[in-house]
Structure formats: structure tokens, C-alpha cells
Amino acid sequence: MIRNKLLWKNSQHQYGVVSKALHWLSALTVFGLFGLGYWMVGLNYYSEWYQLAPHWHESIGILLFIATLLRLFWRKTAGKLEVISSHSGLERKASSVMTVILYIVLLSVMISGYLITSDKAIAVFDWFNVTPLALSIANQEDIAGAIHYYLAYGLICFAILHALAALKHHFIDKDVTLKRMTKLN
Amino acid sequence: MKNILLASALLTSSALIPAFAADYVIDTKGAHASINFEASHLGFSVLAGRFNEFSGNFSYDKDNIAASKISVTINTASFDSNHDKRDKHVRSDDFLDVSKYAQATFVSNKVTEKGAGKLEIAGDLTLHGVTKPLVIDAVKVGEGDDPWGGYRAGFSGTASIAMGDFGFKKDFGKVDLILHIEGIRQ
């Protein structure tokens, strides 16, 4: 009896468990943080969530930032997959451009969110504190807040496009694009 | 001869009445002035803050208080309560809406002497695009030559506004203003 060995790193045709876990955890967290952020900014001052929701949003955001740095490192070390032969030249180009956009916007959303706090340490679940960064610009929190707001919407739009493209490959082209990221090995 | 006597009598008497109150510029450059506020936090304590940027001038003559006047313009975006995220919220359209109402102004229209250095300064406060009458209870702190060749006069004052009067989206009730100004005579 041969038991399949767990694929940690990526193979040529399949993402490994670590890549998959980081990808899906990020996806879940990004949409979760977007929903939490959208909801919490409308909270009334007297809501019991008024202090807790932003605290969680910031804490999870900083943990996601750390996870994303690990993910970028893992991306370099885990090995590249082969391109799928049925993908057109345009699809290959679009896919790699979208990957770069998603990473840049994701990092920018998190950095701009971090910069909203400029004068008090950010407590990550009362587990550790992150020192804020005060830039020499007036009303940094307003500017960072506006950038964070628009980039968050941008990130969600790009993530939805990315998901629609994956679904198009799965249901219309009926190729293995999505399965490489979903199949349990 | 009669005319000369009359003329000299007029001159003498007019010399006893100060012609104009002296003009002062509020010393914001040296930060010898501050516009502070205090508001209740849930009824448990007092939250304090200030506006860091403003400018203004006043006229004052201790012998002719009624001729005094003052006008001050505040940069609303300079709101500072020592908590950036609260400041961001207060600058938003829930409160000051500073992108729309970048300035607040106070212009006096009547200054009344109340004795013992006390003054009552009545005027119009324009905040959040709404103009309301405001009375500041003020007291002169001091006046005289400074060590650097200038002449200064300084006052402290208090006033109260109701947030509800100025059409803010959020209303946390009464806000006390604590004002200190020092002017350099021009």
C-alpha cells in the first residue's frame, strides 16, 4: 500500500499545502476584514463593538501583513508551477499582471491602514504592540484613511476579477487552473 | 482772543480722550495664545483639546473698553485632542467637516467693561457654516512693555457652546471654550 506523501512545496502541476493554506487564508481574511471594516466605521459611539471591532480589524490586519511577507518568501522558495498549455498568451500575461496587482494592492491596503495610527502603539490582540510610524505630514491619519478606504475597494474588485477568471477556467474552459489551488493532495 | 481760548480749550479736552484704541496682533507665532476646549466624556470625565492654528487681532485701550474689538480665524483642520484617530473623526463630516468648512471665525460686536479687569465680549461665532452669537467672559491678565522692546496685552476668557446649535451630525452636548490670548501692539 502506497500512501501519498503530503505535498508541502509546490509541484509542477499542483500547489503545495502551504501555498494553498496561505492563499485561502488570505482570501478569507481579506474579505472578512473588508466586511468588518465596512461595518465598524458605521458603528455608533455607544455600541459595545465601538472599541473592540477596530481593535480586531487592526490586529488581524497586522497578522495578515506578517502572513503576506511569509507568503511572498514562500512563493520564492516553494517552486513555480508549469504554465497550463491550454492558456492563451493573453491569459498568461493577464494572470501574471493580476498576481502582481493583487500583491501590490494588498500590501498597500495594509500599509495605509497601519499609517492611520500615528501616535499610539497598535496592540495586536494584547499579544504584542506595534510601534506606529509618524510621517512628517499634516493630518497623516486623514490621508492614510482615505487611501486605505479606496484601496480596500480596489482590492475587493481585483480579487473578484481574479475569482471570476478562475471560475471561467473551471466552468467554461474546463481546465485544471482552479483545481491546482483547491485539490486536496 | 475768544476764538483762541475756545480752540485751546477744545484741544485740551480732546487730548484727554484717547483717540483710538491700540491695535494688537495675537502672538500665534510665539504661541502665546491658545484656543482650548473641554467636553464631557460620557459624564465620567472631561476631555480636553485645542485648535493649533489660528490668527487674529484685537484693539484694546484700558481707558476706552467699549471701543475694543477682536476677530479670530481658526483653521478647523488643526483640531488636536492628542489622539489622531479621534481627531480624524472630529475632522470628518460627523463633526467639523473640515474639507467643507475649513475656517471658523469669531468677530466681536460689543465689548462691555464689567469692572476689576473683567470684560464681556459679545460677538458672532461662525462654525460649521453656522453663525451664532457668543459671549466670552474675559479678564485682562496683564499689559505692559515686554523685555524685547515690544508692548503686550493678554487676556483669558471662557465661553460655552452647544454642539446642537451648529448642526453637527453627532452631538455630544456642551463644549466649554477656554481661551488665552496675548497680543503684540502694532
Coordinates of C-alpha atoms in Angstrom, one line a residue:
Chain A
M1 CA 0.0 0.0 0.0
I2 CA 1.4 3.3 -1.0
R3 CA 0.3 6.4 0.9
N4 CA 0.5 9.6 -0.9
K5 CA 3.1 11.8 0.7
L6 CA 1.8 15.2 1.7
L7 CA 2.9 17.8 -0.8
W8 CA 4.4 20.7 1.2
K9 CA 6.1 22.6 -1.5
N10 CA 4.6 23.1 -4.9
S11 CA 4.9 20.5 -7.6
Q12 CA 5.0 21.4 -11.3
H13 CA 1.2 20.8 -11.6
Q14 CA -0.1 21.4 -8.1
Y15 CA 0.3 24.0 -5.4
G16 CA 1.5 22.5 -2.1
V17 CA -0.4 22.7 1.2
V18 CA 1.5 25.7 2.5
S19 CA 0.8 27.7 -0.7
K20 CA -2.9 26.6 -0.6
A21 CA -3.3 27.4 3.1
L22 CA -1.7 30.8 2.7
H23 CA -3.8 31.6 -0.4
W24 CA -7.2 30.6 1.1
L25 CA -6.5 32.0 4.5
S26 CA -5.5 35.4 2.9
A27 CA -8.7 35.3 0.7
L28 CA -10.9 34.6 3.7
T29 CA -9.1 37.3 5.8
V30 CA -9.2 39.9 3.1
F31 CA -13.0 39.6 2.6
G32 CA -13.5 39.2 6.4
L33 CA -11.5 42.4 7.1
F34 CA -13.3 44.3 4.4
G35 CA -16.7 43.3 5.9
L36 CA -15.5 44.1 9.4
G37 CA -14.1 47.5 8.3
Y38 CA -17.3 48.3 6.3
W39 CA -19.4 47.5 9.3
M40 CA -17.3 49.1 12.1
V41 CA -17.0 52.5 10.6
G42 CA -20.7 52.9 10.8
L43 CA -20.9 51.9 14.5
N44 CA -22.4 54.3 17.0
Y45 CA -20.2 55.6 19.7
Y46 CA -22.3 53.9 22.3
S47 CA -22.1 50.5 20.6
E48 CA -20.4 47.8 22.6
W49 CA -18.3 47.0 19.5
Y50 CA -17.1 50.6 19.0
Q51 CA -13.7 49.8 20.5
L52 CA -13.5 46.1 20.0
A53 CA -14.2 45.9 16.3
P54 CA -11.4 48.3 15.2
H55 CA -9.1 46.6 17.7
W56 CA -9.7 43.2 16.0
H57 CA -9.6 44.8 12.5
E58 CA -6.1 46.2 13.2
S59 CA -4.9 43.1 15.0
I60 CA -5.9 40.8 12.2
G61 CA -4.6 43.2 9.6
I62 CA -1.1 43.2 11.1
L63 CA -1.2 39.4 11.4
L64 CA -2.2 39.3 7.7
F65 CA 0.7 41.6 6.8
I66 CA 3.1 39.2 8.6
A67 CA 1.5 36.2 6.8
T68 CA 1.8 38.0 3.5
L69 CA 5.5 38.6 4.0
L70 CA 5.9 34.9 4.8
R71 CA 3.7 34.1 1.7
L72 CA 6.0 36.2 -0.5
F73 CA 9.0 34.4 0.9
W74 CA 7.3 31.0 0.4
R75 CA 6.4 31.9 -3.2
K76 CA 10.1 32.4 -3.9
T77 CA 11.1 29.1 -2.3
A78 CA 8.2 26.7 -3.0
G79 CA 8.8 26.4 -6.7
K80 CA 7.0 27.6 -9.7
L81 CA 4.2 25.7 -11.4
E82 CA 4.3 25.0 -15.1
V83 CA 2.0 27.1 -17.3
I84 CA -1.1 25.3 -18.5
S85 CA -0.7 24.7 -22.2
S86 CA -4.3 25.5 -23.0
H87 CA -3.9 29.0 -21.6
S88 CA -3.6 31.6 -24.4
G89 CA -0.7 34.1 -24.4
L90 CA -3.1 36.9 -23.3
E91 CA -4.4 34.7 -20.4
R92 CA -0.8 34.1 -19.2
K93 CA 0.0 37.7 -19.4
A94 CA -3.2 38.8 -17.7
S95 CA -2.7 36.2 -14.9
S96 CA 0.8 37.3 -14.1
V97 CA -0.2 41.0 -14.2
M98 CA -3.1 40.3 -11.9
T99 CA -0.9 38.5 -9.4
V100 CA 1.4 41.5 -9.2
I101 CA -1.5 43.9 -8.8
L102 CA -3.1 41.8 -6.1
Y103 CA 0.1 41.7 -4.1
I104 CA 0.9 45.4 -4.5
V105 CA -2.7 46.5 -3.6
L106 CA -2.9 44.0 -0.7
L107 CA 0.4 45.3 0.7
S108 CA -0.7 49.0 0.1
V109 CA -4.0 48.5 1.8
M110 CA -2.3 47.1 4.9
I111 CA 0.5 49.7 5.0
S112 CA -2.1 52.6 4.6
G113 CA -4.2 51.0 7.3
Y114 CA -1.2 50.8 9.6
L115 CA -0.4 54.5 8.9
I116 CA -3.9 55.6 10.1
T117 CA -2.5 55.3 13.6
S118 CA 0.4 57.7 14.0
D119 CA 0.5 58.5 17.7
K120 CA -0.3 55.4 19.8
A121 CA 1.1 51.9 19.7
I122 CA -1.2 49.3 17.9
A123 CA -2.0 46.4 20.2
V124 CA -2.3 43.2 18.3
F125 CA -4.8 41.3 20.4
D126 CA -3.0 42.5 23.5
W127 CA -0.4 40.0 22.4
F128 CA 2.3 42.4 21.2
N129 CA 2.5 46.0 20.4
V130 CA 3.4 47.6 17.0
T131 CA 5.1 51.0 17.1
P132 CA 3.3 53.5 14.9
L133 CA 5.1 55.4 12.2
A134 CA 4.6 59.1 12.2
L135 CA 5.5 60.7 8.9
S136 CA 6.2 64.4 8.7
I137 CA 2.9 65.2 7.0
A138 CA -0.1 67.1 8.5
N139 CA -3.1 65.1 9.3
Q140 CA -1.5 61.8 8.3
E141 CA -4.4 59.8 9.6
D142 CA -6.8 61.5 7.2
I143 CA -4.7 60.9 4.2
A144 CA -3.8 57.3 5.2
G145 CA -7.5 56.7 6.0
A146 CA -8.7 57.9 2.5
I147 CA -6.0 55.8 0.8
H148 CA -6.9 52.8 2.9
Y149 CA -10.6 53.3 2.0
Y150 CA -10.2 53.5 -1.8
L151 CA -7.5 50.8 -2.0
A152 CA -9.7 48.4 0.0
Y153 CA -12.5 48.7 -2.5
G154 CA -9.9 48.3 -5.3
L155 CA -8.5 45.2 -3.7
I156 CA -12.0 43.7 -3.4
C157 CA -12.7 44.5 -7.1
F158 CA -9.4 42.9 -8.2
A159 CA -10.0 39.9 -6.0
I160 CA -13.4 39.4 -7.5
L161 CA -12.0 39.7 -11.1
H162 CA -9.3 37.1 -10.1
A163 CA -12.0 34.8 -8.7
L164 CA -14.2 35.2 -11.8
A165 CA -11.2 34.4 -14.0
A166 CA -10.6 31.2 -12.0
L167 CA -14.3 30.2 -12.3
K168 CA -14.2 30.9 -16.0
H169 CA -11.3 28.5 -16.4
H170 CA -13.1 25.9 -14.3
F171 CA -16.6 26.0 -15.7
I172 CA -16.2 27.3 -19.2
D173 CA -12.7 26.2 -20.3
K174 CA -13.0 23.1 -18.0
D175 CA -9.2 23.2 -17.4
V176 CA -7.2 22.5 -14.2
T177 CA -6.4 26.1 -13.2
L178 CA -8.7 26.3 -10.2
K179 CA -8.1 22.6 -9.2
R180 CA -4.4 23.3 -8.8
M181 CA -5.3 25.6 -5.9
T182 CA -8.2 23.5 -4.5
K183 CA -7.5 19.8 -4.9
L184 CA -6.6 18.1 -1.6
N185 CA -3.5 16.0 -2.1
Chain B
M1 CA -8.9 136.1 21.6
K2 CA -12.1 134.4 22.4
N3 CA -11.6 132.0 19.5
I4 CA -8.1 131.2 20.6
L5 CA -9.4 130.4 24.1
L6 CA -12.1 128.1 22.7
A7 CA -9.7 126.4 20.4
S8 CA -7.2 125.7 23.2
A9 CA -10.0 124.5 25.4
L10 CA -11.1 122.1 22.7
L11 CA -7.6 120.9 22.1
T12 CA -7.0 120.3 25.9
S13 CA -10.2 118.4 26.3
S14 CA -9.7 116.3 23.2
A15 CA -6.2 115.4 24.4
L16 CA -7.9 113.8 27.5
I17 CA -9.9 111.5 25.3
P18 CA -7.9 108.7 23.7
A19 CA -8.4 109.0 20.0
F20 CA -8.2 105.3 19.1
A21 CA -7.7 102.1 20.9
A22 CA -4.3 100.5 20.1
D23 CA -4.2 97.6 17.7
Y24 CA -2.7 94.3 18.6
V25 CA -1.8 91.2 16.7
I26 CA -2.3 87.9 18.5
D27 CA 1.0 86.3 19.1
T28 CA 0.4 82.9 17.5
K29 CA 4.0 82.9 16.1
G30 CA 5.4 82.8 19.6
A31 CA 2.4 80.6 20.6
H32 CA 1.4 82.9 23.5
A33 CA -2.2 82.2 22.7
S34 CA -4.3 79.1 22.7
I35 CA -7.8 78.0 21.9
N36 CA -8.8 75.1 24.1
F37 CA -12.0 73.2 24.6
E38 CA -13.3 70.8 27.2
A39 CA -16.2 68.4 26.7
S40 CA -17.7 65.7 28.8
H41 CA -16.7 62.1 28.2
L42 CA -19.8 60.1 28.9
G43 CA -20.3 62.1 32.1
F44 CA -17.3 60.4 33.7
S45 CA -14.6 62.9 33.0
V46 CA -13.5 65.9 30.9
L47 CA -11.9 65.6 27.5
A48 CA -9.6 68.4 26.6
G49 CA -8.2 69.6 23.3
R50 CA -7.4 72.6 21.2
F51 CA -7.0 74.2 17.8
N52 CA -3.4 74.5 17.0
E53 CA -3.7 77.0 14.1
F54 CA -5.4 80.4 14.2
S55 CA -4.7 84.0 13.7
G56 CA -6.3 87.2 14.8
N57 CA -6.0 90.7 16.1
F58 CA -7.7 93.0 18.6
S59 CA -8.0 96.6 19.6
Y60 CA -7.8 97.5 23.2
D61 CA -7.5 100.6 25.3
K62 CA -7.9 100.3 29.1
D63 CA -9.4 103.8 29.1
N64 CA -11.9 103.1 26.4
I65 CA -13.0 99.5 26.8
A66 CA -16.2 100.0 24.7
A67 CA -14.0 100.7 21.6
S68 CA -12.3 97.4 21.9
K69 CA -12.8 94.7 19.3
I70 CA -11.4 91.3 18.4
S71 CA -11.5 89.0 15.4
V72 CA -10.0 85.5 15.2
T73 CA -9.9 83.0 12.4
I74 CA -9.3 79.3 13.2
N75 CA -8.1 76.6 10.9
T76 CA -10.5 73.8 11.8
A77 CA -8.3 71.1 10.5
S78 CA -5.8 71.9 13.2
F79 CA -8.1 70.3 15.8
D80 CA -5.9 68.3 18.3
S81 CA -7.1 66.2 21.2
N82 CA -3.8 64.2 21.5
H83 CA -5.4 61.1 19.8
D84 CA -5.0 61.0 16.0
K85 CA -7.9 58.7 15.3
R86 CA -10.3 60.8 17.4
D87 CA -9.0 64.0 15.7
K88 CA -9.7 62.3 12.3
H89 CA -13.2 61.5 13.4
V90 CA -13.8 65.0 14.7
R91 CA -12.5 66.5 11.4
S92 CA -14.9 64.2 9.4
D93 CA -18.4 65.1 8.4
D94 CA -19.7 63.7 11.6
F95 CA -18.4 66.8 13.3
L96 CA -16.3 69.7 12.0
D97 CA -16.4 68.6 8.3
V98 CA -13.2 70.5 7.7
S99 CA -12.9 69.8 4.0
K100 CA -16.1 71.8 3.6
Y101 CA -15.7 74.3 6.5
A102 CA -12.0 74.9 6.7
Q103 CA -12.4 78.0 8.9
A104 CA -14.2 79.1 12.0
T105 CA -14.3 82.7 12.9
F106 CA -15.2 84.9 15.9
V107 CA -15.9 88.6 15.4
S108 CA -16.8 90.7 18.3
N109 CA -19.6 93.3 18.0
K110 CA -19.8 94.7 21.6
V111 CA -17.2 94.8 24.4
T112 CA -18.5 95.8 27.9
E113 CA -16.5 96.6 30.9
K114 CA -17.5 94.6 34.0
G115 CA -15.1 96.1 36.5
A116 CA -12.0 94.7 38.2
G117 CA -10.4 93.9 34.8
K118 CA -13.3 91.9 33.7
L119 CA -14.8 92.2 30.2
E120 CA -17.8 90.8 28.4
I121 CA -17.1 90.2 24.7
A122 CA -20.2 89.6 22.6
G123 CA -19.8 88.6 19.0
D124 CA -20.6 86.1 16.3
L125 CA -19.1 82.7 16.1
T126 CA -19.2 81.0 12.7
L127 CA -18.5 77.3 13.0
H128 CA -19.5 74.5 10.6
G129 CA -21.0 77.2 8.4
V130 CA -23.5 78.3 11.1
T131 CA -23.2 81.8 12.7
K132 CA -24.4 82.1 16.3
P133 CA -24.0 84.8 18.9
L134 CA -21.4 84.0 21.5
V135 CA -20.5 85.8 24.7
I136 CA -17.0 85.4 26.1
D137 CA -16.4 86.2 29.8
A138 CA -12.9 87.6 29.7
V139 CA -10.4 89.0 32.2
K140 CA -7.3 91.0 31.5
V141 CA -4.3 89.2 32.7
G142 CA -1.6 91.9 32.2
E143 CA -0.4 94.6 30.0
G144 CA 2.9 96.4 29.5
D145 CA 6.4 96.5 28.0
D146 CA 8.0 93.2 27.2
P147 CA 11.8 92.7 27.6
W148 CA 12.4 92.8 23.8
G149 CA 11.2 96.2 23.0
G150 CA 7.5 95.4 22.4
Y151 CA 4.3 96.2 24.2
R152 CA 1.9 93.4 25.0
A153 CA -1.5 92.8 26.5
G154 CA -3.0 89.5 27.4
F155 CA -6.5 88.1 28.3
S156 CA -8.1 84.9 29.3
G157 CA -11.7 84.0 28.6
T158 CA -14.3 81.3 28.8
A159 CA -17.4 80.6 26.8
S160 CA -19.8 77.7 26.2
I161 CA -21.4 76.4 23.0
A162 CA -24.0 73.7 22.5
M163 CA -22.9 71.4 19.7
G164 CA -26.5 71.1 18.7
D165 CA -26.6 74.8 17.7
F166 CA -24.1 74.3 14.9
G167 CA -25.7 71.4 13.0
F168 CA -23.1 68.7 13.6
K169 CA -24.2 65.2 12.7
K170 CA -23.1 63.9 16.1
D171 CA -24.0 65.9 19.2
F172 CA -22.2 65.4 22.5
G173 CA -23.8 68.4 24.2
K174 CA -22.0 71.3 25.7
V175 CA -18.4 72.3 24.9
D176 CA -16.6 74.8 27.1
L177 CA -14.0 77.0 25.4
I178 CA -11.0 78.1 27.4
L179 CA -9.2 80.9 25.6
H180 CA -5.9 82.6 26.3
I181 CA -4.6 85.3 24.0
E182 CA -1.6 87.6 24.1
G183 CA -1.3 90.4 21.6
I184 CA 1.7 92.5 20.5
R185 CA 0.9 96.1 19.9
Q186 CA 1.5 97.3 16.4

